[in-house]
């Protein structure tokens, strides 16, 4: 009997060793697979993060590009509006009073940047300006049609008021663009005769006059 057991001892030992080795190898393979999977997940997350960062950097560059284009267009337009807002016409007593400054033109068709990188509201407000100018010009023409020569006082006040509003809208939009992309602050407020201050003064005076006229009705 003892001899029979002794015969199986080496076999059992070999089998036990094989089972133990196989078990250890199995768990090692599982662990290696687990760590390999983790490395792949981390690499994929890093790639995704890098791709998102690259896309954001690209969008930011595009925002800066179109913002720079639009800021200069808007501020040039605001300067033109300020000249209209400050125009009291030619006071030659021998003729009818006429404007000395033409209406400014805001041409957005030549903007080469991608409008889609701007916020929807900002894009809408900028592209709305030419439409608002058309409406303002119709209002001014309507007032002028029924105003009295030779001075056309109501016509000129309406002209100054409408373009002070348009100019202030343009300045505020330019300021928002500058802030959105980190451009330097505007210089349109530096002096008393800077565009924004001229526009604000005309707009405020006309608003006060209109409020007084409404109160006296």
mmCIF file of N, CA, C and O in Angstrom, residues 142-213:
data_model
loop_
_atom_site.group_PDB
_atom_site.id
_atom_site.type_symbol
_atom_site.label_atom_id
_atom_site.label_comp_id
_atom_site.label_asym_id
_atom_site.label_seq_id
_atom_site.Cartn_x
_atom_site.Cartn_y
_atom_site.Cartn_z
ATOM 1 N N UNK A 142 -37.819 110.495 -43.819
ATOM 2 C CA UNK A 142 -39.217 110.804 -43.522
ATOM 3 C C UNK A 142 -39.368 112.091 -42.744
ATOM 4 O O UNK A 142 -40.261 112.904 -43.025
ATOM 5 N N UNK A 143 -38.485 112.313 -41.762
ATOM 6 C CA UNK A 143 -38.519 113.558 -40.992
ATOM 7 C C UNK A 143 -38.174 114.737 -41.897
ATOM 8 O O UNK A 143 -38.822 115.806 -41.842
ATOM 9 N N UNK A 144 -37.158 114.557 -42.746
ATOM 10 C CA UNK A 144 -36.743 115.650 -43.630
ATOM 11 C C UNK A 144 -37.801 116.046 -44.626
ATOM 12 O O UNK A 144 -37.896 117.213 -45.023
ATOM 13 N N UNK A 145 -38.640 115.100 -45.016
ATOM 14 C CA UNK A 145 -39.678 115.376 -46.005
ATOM 15 C C UNK A 145 -40.701 116.381 -45.491
ATOM 16 O O UNK A 145 -41.275 117.160 -46.281
ATOM 17 N N UNK A 146 -40.924 116.382 -44.187
ATOM 18 C CA UNK A 146 -41.935 117.284 -43.617
ATOM 19 C C UNK A 146 -41.326 118.410 -42.793
ATOM 20 O O UNK A 146 -42.042 119.154 -42.129
ATOM 21 N N UNK A 147 -39.991 118.542 -42.833
ATOM 22 C CA UNK A 147 -39.334 119.605 -42.073
ATOM 23 C C UNK A 147 -39.370 120.904 -42.874
ATOM 24 O O UNK A 147 -39.672 120.910 -44.074
ATOM 25 N N UNK A 148 -39.032 121.993 -42.196
ATOM 26 C CA UNK A 148 -39.175 123.317 -42.797
ATOM 27 C C UNK A 148 -37.819 123.879 -43.232
ATOM 28 O O UNK A 148 -36.872 123.905 -42.444
ATOM 29 N N UNK A 149 -37.730 124.346 -44.491
ATOM 30 C CA UNK A 149 -36.514 125.018 -44.934
ATOM 31 C C UNK A 149 -36.437 126.412 -44.315
ATOM 32 O O UNK A 149 -37.445 126.941 -43.848
ATOM 33 N N UNK A 150 -35.267 127.043 -44.276
ATOM 34 C CA UNK A 150 -34.027 126.540 -44.872
ATOM 35 C C UNK A 150 -33.142 125.754 -43.890
ATOM 36 O O UNK A 150 -32.134 125.194 -44.283
ATOM 37 N N UNK A 151 -33.547 125.702 -42.596
ATOM 38 C CA UNK A 151 -32.626 125.138 -41.606
ATOM 39 C C UNK A 151 -32.840 123.644 -41.332
ATOM 40 O O UNK A 151 -31.929 122.965 -40.877
ATOM 41 N N UNK A 152 -34.036 123.149 -41.567
ATOM 42 C CA UNK A 152 -34.306 121.715 -41.392
ATOM 43 C C UNK A 152 -33.824 121.198 -40.021
ATOM 44 O O UNK A 152 -33.095 120.210 -39.925
ATOM 45 N N UNK A 153 -34.262 121.881 -38.991
ATOM 46 C CA UNK A 153 -33.758 121.571 -37.643
ATOM 47 C C UNK A 153 -34.107 120.155 -37.203
ATOM 48 O O UNK A 153 -33.272 119.444 -36.627
ATOM 49 N N UNK A 154 -35.345 119.743 -37.458
ATOM 50 C CA UNK A 154 -35.760 118.403 -37.028
ATOM 51 C C UNK A 154 -35.008 117.317 -37.812
ATOM 52 O O UNK A 154 -34.649 116.270 -37.265
ATOM 53 N N UNK A 155 -34.799 117.591 -39.083
ATOM 54 C CA UNK A 155 -34.061 116.650 -39.917
ATOM 55 C C UNK A 155 -32.661 116.434 -39.369
ATOM 56 O O UNK A 155 -32.204 115.285 -39.238
ATOM 57 N N UNK A 156 -31.959 117.508 -39.030
ATOM 58 C CA UNK A 156 -30.585 117.381 -38.530
ATOM 59 C C UNK A 156 -30.539 116.730 -37.151
ATOM 60 O O UNK A 156 -29.648 115.931 -36.869
ATOM 61 N N UNK A 157 -31.506 117.065 -36.312
ATOM 62 C CA UNK A 157 -31.523 116.418 -34.997
ATOM 63 C C UNK A 157 -31.767 114.915 -35.129
ATOM 64 O O UNK A 157 -31.143 114.110 -34.421
ATOM 65 N N UNK A 158 -32.687 114.546 -36.042
ATOM 66 C CA UNK A 158 -32.951 113.123 -36.246
ATOM 67 C C UNK A 158 -31.713 112.422 -36.824
ATOM 68 O O UNK A 158 -31.376 111.289 -36.432
ATOM 69 N N UNK A 159 -31.056 113.074 -37.730
ATOM 70 C CA UNK A 159 -29.840 112.534 -38.344
ATOM 71 C C UNK A 159 -28.761 112.304 -37.285
ATOM 72 O O UNK A 159 -28.117 111.243 -37.240
ATOM 73 N N UNK A 160 -28.575 113.287 -36.446
ATOM 74 C CA UNK A 160 -27.558 113.164 -35.392
ATOM 75 C C UNK A 160 -27.920 112.067 -34.394
ATOM 76 O O UNK A 160 -27.061 111.276 -33.979
ATOM 77 N N UNK A 161 -29.187 112.013 -34.031
ATOM 78 C CA UNK A 161 -29.630 111.024 -33.045
ATOM 79 C C UNK A 161 -29.489 109.602 -33.575
ATOM 80 O O UNK A 161 -28.944 108.719 -32.890
ATOM 81 N N UNK A 162 -29.972 109.355 -34.783
ATOM 82 C CA UNK A 162 -29.937 108.006 -35.337
ATOM 83 C C UNK A 162 -28.506 107.497 -35.482
ATOM 84 O O UNK A 162 -28.213 106.326 -35.168
ATOM 85 N N UNK A 163 -27.601 108.361 -35.910
ATOM 86 C CA UNK A 163 -26.221 107.897 -36.103
ATOM 87 C C UNK A 163 -25.429 107.875 -34.806
ATOM 88 O O UNK A 163 -24.438 107.143 -34.707
ATOM 89 N N UNK A 164 -25.871 108.626 -33.815
ATOM 90 C CA UNK A 164 -25.228 108.468 -32.496
ATOM 91 C C UNK A 164 -25.571 107.082 -31.940
ATOM 92 O O UNK A 164 -24.713 106.419 -31.341
ATOM 93 N N UNK A 165 -26.801 106.633 -32.138
ATOM 94 C CA UNK A 165 -27.209 105.289 -31.694
ATOM 95 C C UNK A 165 -26.427 104.207 -32.428
ATOM 96 O O UNK A 165 -25.919 103.258 -31.822
ATOM 97 N N UNK A 166 -26.347 104.333 -33.761
ATOM 98 C CA UNK A 166 -25.622 103.333 -34.547
ATOM 99 C C UNK A 166 -24.147 103.285 -34.153
ATOM 100 O O UNK A 166 -23.557 102.205 -34.014
ATOM 101 N N UNK A 167 -23.562 104.453 -33.982
ATOM 102 C CA UNK A 167 -22.141 104.507 -33.618
ATOM 103 C C UNK A 167 -21.862 103.898 -32.261
ATOM 104 O O UNK A 167 -20.861 103.184 -32.077
ATOM 105 N N UNK A 168 -22.748 104.146 -31.298
ATOM 106 C CA UNK A 168 -22.556 103.564 -29.967
ATOM 107 C C UNK A 168 -22.695 102.053 -29.992
ATOM 108 O O UNK A 168 -21.947 101.334 -29.322
ATOM 109 N N UNK A 169 -23.641 101.566 -30.795
ATOM 110 C CA UNK A 169 -23.775 100.111 -30.947
ATOM 111 C C UNK A 169 -22.475 99.517 -31.501
ATOM 112 O O UNK A 169 -21.999 98.468 -31.040
ATOM 113 N N UNK A 170 -21.906 100.173 -32.499
ATOM 114 C CA UNK A 170 -20.670 99.681 -33.114
ATOM 115 C C UNK A 170 -19.517 99.680 -32.119
ATOM 116 O O UNK A 170 -18.735 98.721 -32.055
ATOM 117 N N UNK A 171 -19.401 100.754 -31.328
ATOM 118 C CA UNK A 171 -18.324 100.837 -30.329
ATOM 119 C C UNK A 171 -18.468 99.734 -29.290
ATOM 120 O O UNK A 171 -17.487 99.068 -28.926
ATOM 121 N N UNK A 172 -19.677 99.537 -28.795
ATOM 122 C CA UNK A 172 -19.911 98.521 -27.758
ATOM 123 C C UNK A 172 -19.606 97.118 -28.294
ATOM 124 O O UNK A 172 -18.981 96.298 -27.607
ATOM 125 N N UNK A 173 -19.988 96.849 -29.538
ATOM 126 C CA UNK A 173 -19.684 95.552 -30.140
ATOM 127 C C UNK A 173 -18.179 95.357 -30.304
ATOM 128 O O UNK A 173 -17.650 94.263 -30.068
ATOM 129 N N UNK A 174 -17.489 96.418 -30.699
ATOM 130 C CA UNK A 174 -16.026 96.340 -30.828
ATOM 131 C C UNK A 174 -15.379 96.069 -29.472
ATOM 132 O O UNK A 174 -14.425 95.281 -29.371
ATOM 133 N N UNK A 175 -15.896 96.700 -28.433
ATOM 134 C CA UNK A 175 -15.372 96.463 -27.081
ATOM 135 C C UNK A 175 -15.576 95.015 -26.655
ATOM 136 O O UNK A 175 -14.694 94.402 -26.054
ATOM 137 N N UNK A 176 -16.749 94.471 -26.959
ATOM 138 C CA UNK A 176 -17.026 93.079 -26.601
ATOM 139 C C UNK A 176 -16.113 92.118 -27.348
ATOM 140 O O UNK A 176 -15.646 91.114 -26.794
ATOM 141 N N UNK A 177 -15.857 92.410 -28.614
ATOM 142 C CA UNK A 177 -14.930 91.581 -29.387
ATOM 143 C C UNK A 177 -13.531 91.632 -28.800
ATOM 144 O O UNK A 177 -12.853 90.610 -28.671
ATOM 145 N N UNK A 178 -13.078 92.826 -28.461
ATOM 146 C CA UNK A 178 -11.741 92.977 -27.861
ATOM 147 C C UNK A 178 -11.638 92.156 -26.578
ATOM 148 O O UNK A 178 -10.649 91.445 -26.360
ATOM 149 N N UNK A 179 -12.649 92.254 -25.759
ATOM 150 C CA UNK A 179 -12.635 91.529 -24.486
ATOM 151 C C UNK A 179 -12.681 90.024 -24.705
ATOM 152 O O UNK A 179 -12.002 89.256 -24.000
ATOM 153 N N UNK A 180 -13.467 89.576 -25.679
ATOM 154 C CA UNK A 180 -13.658 88.143 -25.909
ATOM 155 C C UNK A 180 -12.366 87.435 -26.304
ATOM 156 O O UNK A 180 -12.166 86.259 -25.973
ATOM 157 N N UNK A 181 -11.479 88.148 -27.012
ATOM 158 C CA UNK A 181 -10.255 87.493 -27.494
ATOM 159 C C UNK A 181 -8.991 88.067 -26.873
ATOM 160 O O UNK A 181 -7.887 87.678 -27.253
ATOM 161 N N UNK A 182 -9.151 88.992 -25.923
ATOM 162 C CA UNK A 182 -7.987 89.511 -25.220
ATOM 163 C C UNK A 182 -7.197 90.561 -25.977
ATOM 164 O O UNK A 182 -5.989 90.734 -25.725
ATOM 165 N N UNK A 183 -7.846 91.295 -26.889
ATOM 166 C CA UNK A 183 -7.166 92.388 -27.578
ATOM 167 C C UNK A 183 -7.072 93.606 -26.652
ATOM 168 O O UNK A 183 -7.859 93.736 -25.717
ATOM 169 N N UNK A 184 -6.118 94.510 -26.910
ATOM 170 C CA UNK A 184 -6.009 95.718 -26.069
ATOM 171 C C UNK A 184 -7.296 96.536 -26.084
ATOM 172 O O UNK A 184 -8.093 96.449 -27.018
ATOM 173 N N UNK A 185 -7.489 97.341 -25.051
ATOM 174 C CA UNK A 185 -8.696 98.171 -24.963
ATOM 175 C C UNK A 185 -8.725 99.221 -26.063
ATOM 176 O O UNK A 185 -7.691 99.659 -26.566
ATOM 177 N N UNK A 186 -9.940 99.633 -26.416
ATOM 178 C CA UNK A 186 -10.130 100.638 -27.457
ATOM 179 C C UNK A 186 -9.640 102.007 -26.994
ATOM 180 O O UNK A 186 -9.664 102.329 -25.806
ATOM 181 N N UNK A 187 -9.234 102.826 -27.974
ATOM 182 C CA UNK A 187 -8.812 104.198 -27.684
ATOM 183 C C UNK A 187 -9.900 105.203 -28.076
ATOM 184 O O UNK A 187 -9.630 106.408 -28.126
ATOM 185 N N UNK A 188 -11.100 104.713 -28.345
ATOM 186 C CA UNK A 188 -12.177 105.602 -28.771
ATOM 187 C C UNK A 188 -12.801 106.378 -27.619
ATOM 188 O O UNK A 188 -13.756 107.112 -27.815
ATOM 189 N N UNK A 189 -12.270 106.217 -26.395
ATOM 190 C CA UNK A 189 -12.774 106.959 -25.237
ATOM 191 C C UNK A 189 -11.691 107.819 -24.597
ATOM 192 O O UNK A 189 -11.894 108.364 -23.523
ATOM 193 N N UNK A 190 -10.551 107.955 -25.252
ATOM 194 C CA UNK A 190 -9.392 108.585 -24.619
ATOM 195 C C UNK A 190 -9.592 110.073 -24.333
ATOM 196 O O UNK A 190 -9.149 110.578 -23.305
ATOM 197 N N UNK A 191 -10.232 110.797 -25.255
ATOM 198 C CA UNK A 191 -10.357 112.247 -25.092
ATOM 199 C C UNK A 191 -11.818 112.665 -25.238
ATOM 200 O O UNK A 191 -12.679 111.868 -25.623
ATOM 201 N N UNK A 192 -12.049 113.944 -24.941
ATOM 202 C CA UNK A 192 -13.406 114.484 -25.068
ATOM 203 C C UNK A 192 -13.921 114.381 -26.493
ATOM 204 O O UNK A 192 -15.126 114.235 -26.721
ATOM 205 N N UNK A 193 -12.982 114.427 -27.465
ATOM 206 C CA UNK A 193 -13.387 114.411 -28.871
ATOM 207 C C UNK A 193 -13.288 113.024 -29.493
ATOM 208 O O UNK A 193 -13.479 112.871 -30.689
ATOM 209 N N UNK A 194 -12.996 112.032 -28.669
ATOM 210 C CA UNK A 194 -12.976 110.662 -29.187
ATOM 211 C C UNK A 194 -14.385 110.244 -29.593
ATOM 212 O O UNK A 194 -15.379 110.755 -29.065
ATOM 213 N N UNK A 195 -14.446 109.297 -30.522
ATOM 214 C CA UNK A 195 -15.732 108.934 -31.138
ATOM 215 C C UNK A 195 -16.794 108.565 -30.109
ATOM 216 O O UNK A 195 -17.929 109.055 -30.172
ATOM 217 N N UNK A 196 -16.446 107.708 -29.162
ATOM 218 C CA UNK A 196 -17.458 107.253 -28.210
ATOM 219 C C UNK A 196 -18.017 108.414 -27.399
ATOM 220 O O UNK A 196 -19.237 108.502 -27.180
ATOM 221 N N UNK A 197 -17.146 109.302 -26.949
ATOM 222 C CA UNK A 197 -17.599 110.425 -26.116
ATOM 223 C C UNK A 197 -18.463 111.398 -26.913
ATOM 224 O O UNK A 197 -19.430 111.952 -26.378
ATOM 225 N N UNK A 198 -18.131 111.614 -28.181
ATOM 226 C CA UNK A 198 -18.969 112.455 -29.043
ATOM 227 C C UNK A 198 -20.341 111.809 -29.229
ATOM 228 O O UNK A 198 -21.381 112.465 -29.101
ATOM 229 N N UNK A 199 -20.350 110.529 -29.519
ATOM 230 C CA UNK A 199 -21.609 109.809 -29.733
ATOM 231 C C UNK A 199 -22.473 109.820 -28.476
ATOM 232 O O UNK A 199 -23.689 110.057 -28.541
ATOM 233 N N UNK A 200 -21.850 109.548 -27.335
ATOM 234 C CA UNK A 200 -22.577 109.519 -26.068
ATOM 235 C C UNK A 200 -23.188 110.877 -25.742
ATOM 236 O O UNK A 200 -24.338 110.964 -25.316
ATOM 237 N N UNK A 201 -22.442 111.945 -25.970
ATOM 238 C CA UNK A 201 -22.932 113.298 -25.672
ATOM 239 C C UNK A 201 -24.146 113.646 -26.538
ATOM 240 O O UNK A 201 -25.159 114.132 -26.027
ATOM 241 N N UNK A 202 -24.062 113.359 -27.834
ATOM 242 C CA UNK A 202 -25.173 113.658 -28.745
ATOM 243 C C UNK A 202 -26.395 112.816 -28.378
ATOM 244 O O UNK A 202 -27.520 113.331 -28.303
ATOM 245 N N UNK A 203 -26.177 111.527 -28.152
ATOM 246 C CA UNK A 203 -27.284 110.626 -27.822
ATOM 247 C C UNK A 203 -27.975 111.047 -26.531
ATOM 248 O O UNK A 203 -29.203 111.097 -26.449
ATOM 249 N N UNK A 204 -27.183 111.380 -25.508
ATOM 250 C CA UNK A 204 -27.755 111.764 -24.213
ATOM 251 C C UNK A 204 -28.557 113.051 -24.321
ATOM 252 O O UNK A 204 -29.658 113.157 -23.771
ATOM 253 N N UNK A 205 -28.031 114.047 -25.037
ATOM 254 C CA UNK A 205 -28.741 115.313 -25.191
ATOM 255 C C UNK A 205 -30.064 115.123 -25.915
ATOM 256 O O UNK A 205 -31.091 115.687 -25.515
ATOM 257 N N UNK A 206 -30.041 114.309 -26.980
ATOM 258 C CA UNK A 206 -31.265 114.101 -27.748
ATOM 259 C C UNK A 206 -32.282 113.277 -26.959
ATOM 260 O O UNK A 206 -33.492 113.522 -27.051
ATOM 261 N N UNK A 207 -31.829 112.321 -26.175
ATOM 262 C CA UNK A 207 -32.741 111.546 -25.341
ATOM 263 C C UNK A 207 -33.421 112.451 -24.310
ATOM 264 O O UNK A 207 -34.627 112.321 -24.059
ATOM 265 N N UNK A 208 -32.666 113.346 -23.725
ATOM 266 C CA UNK A 208 -33.250 114.290 -22.755
ATOM 267 C C UNK A 208 -34.280 115.186 -23.424
ATOM 268 O O UNK A 208 -35.354 115.446 -22.876
ATOM 269 N N UNK A 209 -33.943 115.674 -24.617
ATOM 270 C CA UNK A 209 -34.879 116.557 -25.324
ATOM 271 C C UNK A 209 -36.169 115.819 -25.671
ATOM 272 O O UNK A 209 -37.269 116.348 -25.509
ATOM 273 N N UNK A 210 -36.046 114.576 -26.131
ATOM 274 C CA UNK A 210 -37.216 113.792 -26.493
ATOM 275 C C UNK A 210 -38.073 113.464 -25.278
ATOM 276 O O UNK A 210 -39.296 113.466 -25.356
ATOM 277 N N UNK A 211 -37.399 113.163 -24.162
ATOM 278 C CA UNK A 211 -38.144 112.890 -22.937
ATOM 279 C C UNK A 211 -38.917 114.121 -22.486
ATOM 280 O O UNK A 211 -40.071 114.015 -22.031
ATOM 281 N N UNK A 212 -38.301 115.319 -22.604
ATOM 282 C CA UNK A 212 -38.978 116.559 -22.223
ATOM 283 C C UNK A 212 -40.159 116.847 -23.143
ATOM 284 O O UNK A 212 -41.233 117.258 -22.687
ATOM 285 N N UNK A 213 -39.963 116.627 -24.452
ATOM 286 C CA UNK A 213 -41.052 116.838 -25.407
ATOM 287 C C UNK A 213 -42.238 115.910 -25.115
ATOM 288 O O UNK A 213 -43.390 116.317 -25.176
#
